[in-house]
């Protein structure tokens, strides 16, 4: 289980996460919605141990990200794909994918490469294994990024606006892959502005507002008049997103 308990994070005088609680069980898809600046990326970075917590606790399958001795184990269990493409530019797509399995998990190279190629095939990129990031489209790069996270066989896949820098066609390519992963039972925490897609694939939706987790509901209830929509901020956010 992924457990976020009463987490507080401040940057200087600004409280960016204010007592956030979130539990993600194996097999669940949880989407995180909220306006720009509400703290979504910070929450993902905290789960990854990239930010020091100012209060509360985060455990990934029991490993506490705030304890230096447990962080590596926690990180192995959560694969992250970020908003901006962060592949290593001097490495091929395949090398980007096999690097951590070989170096961190000590997997034999041939095995890691066979798995890497199978992952690339699963996202329709079997013939791009030897391409460098600069030779790939944005959508292709993001698909490689997803393969790179999956190569570590994480218990939880954390996705931070993986389509926000893509045009509609590339967005569709990437969302197709994510829908397939959700269908296969991959556990995901999905930060997104793609409301309709989140509605289709999520078991639960949580809404962050100025660092406070205002709503945490099963997807159907989130979109119900007497559920999430009963919260004025959620109703306002959804109506604005639908107009844009
Ligand atoms: N390293 C930092 N130093 C100072 N302030 C920061 C830092 N990182 C984030 N913030 C602030 O924390 C708040 C939350 O930022 P965060 O990136 O988590 O928002 P977000 O919900 O992901 O927004 P977006 O939808 O635009 O990606 C913002 O006010 C931001 O300016
Ligand atoms: Mg963000």
mmCIF file of C-alpha atoms and ligand atoms in Angstrom:
data_model
loop_
_atom_site.group_PDB
_atom_site.id
_atom_site.type_symbol
_atom_site.label_atom_id
_atom_site.label_comp_id
_atom_site.label_asym_id
_atom_site.label_seq_id
_atom_site.Cartn_x
_atom_site.Cartn_y
_atom_site.Cartn_z
ATOM 1 C CA UNK A 1 0.000 0.000 0.000
ATOM 2 C CA UNK A 2 1.013 3.582 -0.633
ATOM 3 C CA UNK A 3 0.277 5.673 2.439
ATOM 4 C CA UNK A 4 0.437 9.433 2.706
ATOM 5 C CA UNK A 5 -0.356 10.475 6.271
ATOM 6 C CA UNK A 6 -0.971 14.037 7.336
ATOM 7 C CA UNK A 7 1.830 15.354 5.120
ATOM 8 C CA UNK A 8 2.912 18.953 5.375
ATOM 9 C CA UNK A 9 5.352 20.667 3.052
ATOM 10 C CA UNK A 10 6.372 24.281 3.117
ATOM 11 C CA UNK A 11 8.605 26.374 0.899
ATOM 12 C CA UNK A 12 9.694 29.289 3.057
ATOM 13 C CA UNK A 13 6.549 30.907 4.428
ATOM 14 C CA UNK A 14 4.283 29.131 1.930
ATOM 15 C CA UNK A 15 2.488 25.933 2.940
ATOM 16 C CA UNK A 16 2.233 23.874 -0.221
ATOM 17 C CA UNK A 17 0.831 20.646 1.281
ATOM 18 C CA UNK A 18 -1.299 21.020 4.362
ATOM 19 C CA UNK A 19 -2.169 17.792 6.156
ATOM 20 C CA UNK A 20 -2.603 15.588 3.087
ATOM 21 C CA UNK A 21 -3.858 12.030 3.596
ATOM 22 C CA UNK A 22 -4.015 9.557 0.734
ATOM 23 C CA UNK A 23 -4.029 5.781 0.524
ATOM 24 C CA UNK A 24 -3.548 3.860 -2.708
ATOM 25 C CA UNK A 25 -4.138 0.126 -2.694
ATOM 26 C CA UNK A 26 -2.614 -2.318 -5.170
ATOM 27 C CA UNK A 27 -4.601 -2.327 -8.422
ATOM 28 C CA UNK A 28 -6.180 1.079 -7.856
ATOM 29 C CA UNK A 29 -6.036 3.977 -10.282
ATOM 30 C CA UNK A 30 -6.264 7.279 -8.417
ATOM 31 C CA UNK A 31 -6.334 10.556 -10.321
ATOM 32 C CA UNK A 32 -5.209 13.781 -8.705
ATOM 33 C CA UNK A 33 -6.948 16.909 -9.960
ATOM 34 C CA UNK A 34 -6.513 20.529 -8.941
ATOM 35 C CA UNK A 35 -5.627 23.968 -10.267
ATOM 36 C CA UNK A 36 -2.144 24.992 -11.210
ATOM 37 C CA UNK A 37 -0.110 25.560 -8.051
ATOM 38 C CA UNK A 38 -2.374 23.427 -5.845
ATOM 39 C CA UNK A 39 0.526 21.127 -4.923
ATOM 40 C CA UNK A 40 0.064 18.121 -7.209
ATOM 41 C CA UNK A 41 3.672 17.882 -8.427
ATOM 42 C CA UNK A 42 4.956 18.547 -4.930
ATOM 43 C CA UNK A 43 2.893 15.616 -3.659
ATOM 44 C CA UNK A 44 4.416 13.326 -6.311
ATOM 45 C CA UNK A 45 7.912 14.599 -5.478
ATOM 46 C CA UNK A 46 7.302 13.929 -1.786
ATOM 47 C CA UNK A 47 6.160 10.351 -2.528
ATOM 48 C CA UNK A 48 9.402 9.942 -4.453
ATOM 49 C CA UNK A 49 11.506 11.240 -1.609
ATOM 50 C CA UNK A 50 12.660 14.195 -3.719
ATOM 51 C CA UNK A 51 11.375 16.674 -1.134
ATOM 52 C CA UNK A 52 11.933 16.628 2.608
ATOM 53 C CA UNK A 53 8.626 16.522 4.505
ATOM 54 C CA UNK A 54 7.892 19.173 7.107
ATOM 55 C CA UNK A 55 5.375 16.933 8.810
ATOM 56 C CA UNK A 56 3.613 13.611 8.497
ATOM 57 C CA UNK A 57 4.807 10.411 6.931
ATOM 58 C CA UNK A 58 4.839 8.613 3.588
ATOM 59 C CA UNK A 59 5.335 4.870 3.262
ATOM 60 C CA UNK A 60 5.518 2.797 0.099
ATOM 61 C CA UNK A 61 4.739 -0.839 0.868
ATOM 62 C CA UNK A 62 5.858 -0.080 4.413
ATOM 63 C CA UNK A 63 9.128 1.673 3.498
ATOM 64 C CA UNK A 64 9.332 5.200 4.909
ATOM 65 C CA UNK A 65 10.625 7.711 2.345
ATOM 66 C CA UNK A 66 11.910 9.989 5.127
ATOM 67 C CA UNK A 67 14.281 7.335 6.446
ATOM 68 C CA UNK A 68 17.490 7.340 4.422
ATOM 69 C CA UNK A 69 17.902 3.589 4.883
ATOM 70 C CA UNK A 70 14.438 2.870 3.488
ATOM 71 C CA UNK A 71 14.311 5.425 0.681
ATOM 72 C CA UNK A 72 15.994 3.226 -1.945
ATOM 73 C CA UNK A 73 13.492 0.422 -1.283
ATOM 74 C CA UNK A 74 10.585 2.875 -1.403
ATOM 75 C CA UNK A 75 11.872 4.319 -4.687
ATOM 76 C CA UNK A 76 12.238 0.912 -6.307
ATOM 77 C CA UNK A 77 8.523 0.455 -5.745
ATOM 78 C CA UNK A 78 7.368 3.718 -7.269
ATOM 79 C CA UNK A 79 8.130 4.465 -10.900
ATOM 80 C CA UNK A 80 7.659 8.068 -11.919
ATOM 81 C CA UNK A 81 7.072 9.759 -15.239
ATOM 82 C CA UNK A 82 7.248 13.538 -15.163
ATOM 83 C CA UNK A 83 5.568 16.365 -17.020
ATOM 84 C CA UNK A 84 8.724 17.248 -18.902
ATOM 85 C CA UNK A 85 10.604 14.637 -20.819
ATOM 86 C CA UNK A 86 13.609 13.658 -18.785
ATOM 87 C CA UNK A 87 15.247 10.918 -20.804
ATOM 88 C CA UNK A 88 19.042 10.900 -20.914
ATOM 89 C CA UNK A 89 19.792 12.636 -24.227
ATOM 90 C CA UNK A 90 23.055 10.789 -24.893
ATOM 91 C CA UNK A 91 21.505 7.329 -24.558
ATOM 92 C CA UNK A 92 19.316 5.385 -26.963
ATOM 93 C CA UNK A 93 15.705 4.631 -26.086
ATOM 94 C CA UNK A 94 16.652 1.074 -25.162
ATOM 95 C CA UNK A 95 19.597 2.169 -23.010
ATOM 96 C CA UNK A 96 17.392 4.689 -21.191
ATOM 97 C CA UNK A 97 15.076 1.803 -20.330
ATOM 98 C CA UNK A 98 17.712 -0.782 -19.355
ATOM 99 C CA UNK A 99 20.039 1.492 -17.379
ATOM 100 C CA UNK A 100 18.343 1.211 -13.974
ATOM 101 C CA UNK A 101 17.449 -2.498 -14.212
ATOM 102 C CA UNK A 102 21.104 -3.260 -15.005
ATOM 103 C CA UNK A 103 22.748 -0.798 -12.605
ATOM 104 C CA UNK A 104 20.281 -0.818 -9.713
ATOM 105 C CA UNK A 105 18.601 -4.223 -9.909
ATOM 106 C CA UNK A 106 21.778 -5.908 -11.247
ATOM 107 C CA UNK A 107 19.817 -7.640 -13.984
ATOM 108 C CA UNK A 108 21.882 -9.397 -16.677
ATOM 109 C CA UNK A 109 22.206 -7.131 -19.719
ATOM 110 C CA UNK A 110 20.714 -9.551 -22.241
ATOM 111 C CA UNK A 111 17.681 -10.155 -20.054
ATOM 112 C CA UNK A 112 17.148 -6.441 -19.395
ATOM 113 C CA UNK A 113 17.437 -5.699 -23.113
ATOM 114 C CA UNK A 114 14.958 -8.404 -24.069
ATOM 115 C CA UNK A 115 12.501 -6.974 -21.548
ATOM 116 C CA UNK A 116 13.212 -3.429 -22.721
ATOM 117 C CA UNK A 117 12.451 -4.413 -26.316
ATOM 118 C CA UNK A 118 9.248 -6.123 -25.229
ATOM 119 C CA UNK A 119 8.218 -2.955 -23.370
ATOM 120 C CA UNK A 120 8.981 -0.833 -26.432
ATOM 121 C CA UNK A 121 6.888 -3.199 -28.550
ATOM 122 C CA UNK A 122 4.011 -2.868 -26.077
ATOM 123 C CA UNK A 123 3.916 0.879 -26.720
ATOM 124 C CA UNK A 124 4.322 0.543 -30.494
ATOM 125 C CA UNK A 125 7.999 1.516 -30.611
ATOM 126 C CA UNK A 126 9.685 -1.796 -31.397
ATOM 127 C CA UNK A 127 11.598 -0.252 -34.300
ATOM 128 C CA UNK A 128 12.858 2.779 -32.323
ATOM 129 C CA UNK A 129 15.051 0.999 -29.754
ATOM 130 C CA UNK A 130 18.253 2.519 -31.143
ATOM 131 C CA UNK A 131 16.930 6.052 -31.581
ATOM 132 C CA UNK A 132 18.163 8.877 -29.362
ATOM 133 C CA UNK A 133 15.588 11.105 -27.611
ATOM 134 C CA UNK A 134 16.262 13.983 -30.035
ATOM 135 C CA UNK A 135 15.232 11.670 -32.883
ATOM 136 C CA UNK A 136 11.862 10.885 -31.279
ATOM 137 C CA UNK A 137 8.633 12.872 -31.225
ATOM 138 C CA UNK A 138 7.353 14.175 -27.897
ATOM 139 C CA UNK A 139 4.732 11.432 -27.708
ATOM 140 C CA UNK A 140 7.325 8.771 -28.514
ATOM 141 C CA UNK A 141 9.644 10.159 -25.831
ATOM 142 C CA UNK A 142 6.889 10.054 -23.250
ATOM 143 C CA UNK A 143 6.124 6.445 -24.242
ATOM 144 C CA UNK A 144 9.809 5.603 -23.739
ATOM 145 C CA UNK A 145 9.597 7.389 -20.365
ATOM 146 C CA UNK A 146 6.700 5.140 -19.378
ATOM 147 C CA UNK A 147 8.693 2.055 -20.480
ATOM 148 C CA UNK A 148 11.651 3.250 -18.440
ATOM 149 C CA UNK A 149 9.486 3.479 -15.322
ATOM 150 C CA UNK A 150 7.859 0.097 -16.003
ATOM 151 C CA UNK A 151 11.240 -1.595 -16.538
ATOM 152 C CA UNK A 152 11.793 -1.391 -12.778
ATOM 153 C CA UNK A 153 8.548 -3.305 -12.239
ATOM 154 C CA UNK A 154 7.248 -0.725 -9.785
ATOM 155 C CA UNK A 155 4.312 -1.471 -7.514
ATOM 156 C CA UNK A 156 3.058 2.060 -8.170
ATOM 157 C CA UNK A 157 3.299 4.126 -11.314
ATOM 158 C CA UNK A 158 3.259 7.867 -10.592
ATOM 159 C CA UNK A 159 2.400 10.037 -13.582
ATOM 160 C CA UNK A 160 2.698 13.809 -13.392
ATOM 161 C CA UNK A 161 0.898 15.434 -16.322
ATOM 162 C CA UNK A 162 2.617 13.195 -18.810
ATOM 163 C CA UNK A 163 0.572 14.577 -21.707
ATOM 164 C CA UNK A 164 0.583 18.288 -20.902
ATOM 165 C CA UNK A 165 3.402 19.106 -23.323
ATOM 166 C CA UNK A 166 1.921 17.069 -26.178
ATOM 167 C CA UNK A 167 -0.370 17.924 -29.076
ATOM 168 C CA UNK A 168 -3.784 16.193 -29.211
ATOM 169 C CA UNK A 169 -2.650 13.350 -31.464
ATOM 170 C CA UNK A 170 0.383 12.506 -29.312
ATOM 171 C CA UNK A 171 -1.729 12.903 -26.184
ATOM 172 C CA UNK A 172 -4.093 10.270 -27.547
ATOM 173 C CA UNK A 173 -1.167 7.893 -28.224
ATOM 174 C CA UNK A 174 0.046 8.192 -24.659
ATOM 175 C CA UNK A 175 -3.418 8.010 -23.072
ATOM 176 C CA UNK A 176 -4.058 4.799 -25.041
ATOM 177 C CA UNK A 177 -1.023 3.254 -23.416
ATOM 178 C CA UNK A 178 -2.153 4.385 -19.968
ATOM 179 C CA UNK A 179 -5.663 3.014 -20.514
ATOM 180 C CA UNK A 180 -4.096 -0.324 -21.435
ATOM 181 C CA UNK A 181 -1.949 -0.272 -18.273
ATOM 182 C CA UNK A 182 -4.964 0.607 -16.118
ATOM 183 C CA UNK A 183 -6.845 -2.274 -17.718
ATOM 184 C CA UNK A 184 -3.975 -4.628 -16.884
ATOM 185 C CA UNK A 185 -4.263 -3.800 -13.199
ATOM 186 C CA UNK A 186 -1.274 -1.423 -12.977
ATOM 187 C CA UNK A 187 -1.557 0.686 -9.831
ATOM 188 C CA UNK A 188 -1.382 4.348 -10.760
ATOM 189 C CA UNK A 189 -1.392 7.785 -9.233
ATOM 190 C CA UNK A 190 -2.300 9.958 -12.146
ATOM 191 C CA UNK A 191 -1.884 13.733 -11.939
ATOM 192 C CA UNK A 192 -3.712 15.185 -14.896
ATOM 193 C CA UNK A 193 -5.786 17.913 -16.457
ATOM 194 C CA UNK A 194 -7.419 15.324 -18.759
ATOM 195 C CA UNK A 195 -10.676 15.210 -16.828
ATOM 196 C CA UNK A 196 -12.658 12.974 -19.178
ATOM 197 C CA UNK A 197 -9.826 10.482 -19.414
ATOM 198 C CA UNK A 198 -9.407 10.470 -15.637
ATOM 199 C CA UNK A 199 -13.116 9.768 -15.354
ATOM 200 C CA UNK A 200 -12.797 6.763 -17.671
ATOM 201 C CA UNK A 201 -9.817 5.063 -16.054
ATOM 202 C CA UNK A 202 -9.891 6.018 -12.364
ATOM 203 C CA UNK A 203 -11.270 4.131 -9.419
ATOM 204 C CA UNK A 204 -10.996 7.255 -7.311
ATOM 205 C CA UNK A 205 -10.466 10.944 -7.815
ATOM 206 C CA UNK A 206 -8.903 13.305 -5.326
ATOM 207 C CA UNK A 207 -8.978 17.071 -5.564
ATOM 208 C CA UNK A 208 -6.224 19.287 -4.190
ATOM 209 C CA UNK A 209 -6.876 22.929 -3.447
ATOM 210 C CA UNK A 210 -4.082 25.126 -2.093
ATOM 211 C CA UNK A 211 -2.366 22.124 -0.588
ATOM 212 C CA UNK A 212 -5.467 20.729 1.068
ATOM 213 C CA UNK A 213 -6.985 17.504 -0.163
ATOM 214 C CA UNK A 214 -10.588 18.711 -0.335
ATOM 215 C CA UNK A 215 -12.220 15.647 -1.879
ATOM 216 C CA UNK A 216 -11.364 11.939 -2.115
ATOM 217 C CA UNK A 217 -14.201 9.968 -3.682
ATOM 218 C CA UNK A 218 -14.922 7.002 -5.934
ATOM 219 C CA UNK A 219 -14.994 8.344 -9.513
ATOM 220 C CA UNK A 220 -18.752 8.091 -9.938
ATOM 221 C CA UNK A 221 -19.371 9.985 -6.685
ATOM 222 C CA UNK A 222 -16.806 12.631 -7.568
ATOM 223 C CA UNK A 223 -18.869 13.641 -10.604
ATOM 224 C CA UNK A 224 -22.234 13.396 -8.804
ATOM 225 C CA UNK A 225 -24.251 16.500 -7.885
ATOM 226 C CA UNK A 226 -24.492 15.350 -4.287
ATOM 227 C CA UNK A 227 -20.844 14.148 -4.272
ATOM 228 C CA UNK A 228 -17.785 16.055 -5.485
ATOM 229 C CA UNK A 229 -19.899 18.629 -7.328
ATOM 230 C CA UNK A 230 -21.459 19.665 -4.037
ATOM 231 C CA UNK A 231 -18.076 21.278 -3.289
ATOM 232 C CA UNK A 232 -18.195 24.720 -4.939
ATOM 233 C CA UNK A 233 -14.461 24.650 -5.746
ATOM 234 C CA UNK A 234 -14.757 21.308 -7.520
ATOM 235 C CA UNK A 235 -17.823 22.419 -9.498
ATOM 236 C CA UNK A 236 -16.038 25.640 -10.488
ATOM 237 C CA UNK A 237 -12.864 23.783 -11.493
ATOM 238 C CA UNK A 238 -14.725 21.240 -13.620
ATOM 239 C CA UNK A 239 -16.847 23.820 -15.407
ATOM 240 C CA UNK A 240 -13.770 25.903 -16.172
ATOM 241 C CA UNK A 241 -11.812 22.878 -17.442
ATOM 242 C CA UNK A 242 -14.679 21.903 -19.724
ATOM 243 C CA UNK A 243 -14.852 25.362 -21.266
ATOM 244 C CA UNK A 244 -11.107 25.481 -21.990
HETATM 245 N N1 LIG B 1 11.199 24.382 -5.063
HETATM 246 C C1 LIG B 1 10.224 25.264 -4.775
HETATM 247 N N2 LIG B 1 10.494 26.390 -4.101
HETATM 248 C C2 LIG B 1 9.523 27.276 -3.781
HETATM 249 N N3 LIG B 1 8.220 27.099 -4.115
HETATM 250 C C3 LIG B 1 7.888 26.007 -4.794
HETATM 251 C C4 LIG B 1 8.864 25.020 -5.168
HETATM 252 N N4 LIG B 1 8.227 24.020 -5.831
HETATM 253 C C5 LIG B 1 6.927 24.376 -5.871
HETATM 254 N N5 LIG B 1 6.711 25.563 -5.257
HETATM 255 C C6 LIG B 1 5.418 26.218 -5.070
HETATM 256 O O1 LIG B 1 4.520 25.289 -4.516
HETATM 257 C C7 LIG B 1 3.219 25.448 -5.047
HETATM 258 C C8 LIG B 1 2.731 24.112 -5.598
HETATM 259 O O2 LIG B 1 3.512 23.785 -6.744
HETATM 260 P P1 LIG B 1 3.272 22.478 -7.567
HETATM 261 O O3 LIG B 1 4.303 22.435 -8.629
HETATM 262 O O4 LIG B 1 3.203 21.309 -6.640
HETATM 263 O O5 LIG B 1 1.825 22.738 -8.197
HETATM 264 P P2 LIG B 1 1.010 21.870 -9.249
HETATM 265 O O6 LIG B 1 -0.316 21.599 -8.643
HETATM 266 O O7 LIG B 1 1.810 20.724 -9.710
HETATM 267 O O8 LIG B 1 0.789 22.923 -10.444
HETATM 268 P P3 LIG B 1 0.729 22.684 -12.051
HETATM 269 O O9 LIG B 1 -0.683 22.201 -12.344
HETATM 270 O O10 LIG B 1 0.964 24.057 -12.604
HETATM 271 O O11 LIG B 1 1.777 21.705 -12.417
HETATM 272 C C9 LIG B 1 3.298 26.561 -6.064
HETATM 273 O O12 LIG B 1 2.864 27.740 -5.444
HETATM 274 C C10 LIG B 1 4.764 26.640 -6.383
HETATM 275 O O13 LIG B 1 5.125 27.929 -6.760
HETATM 276 MG MG1 LIG B 2 2.634 20.183 -11.554
#
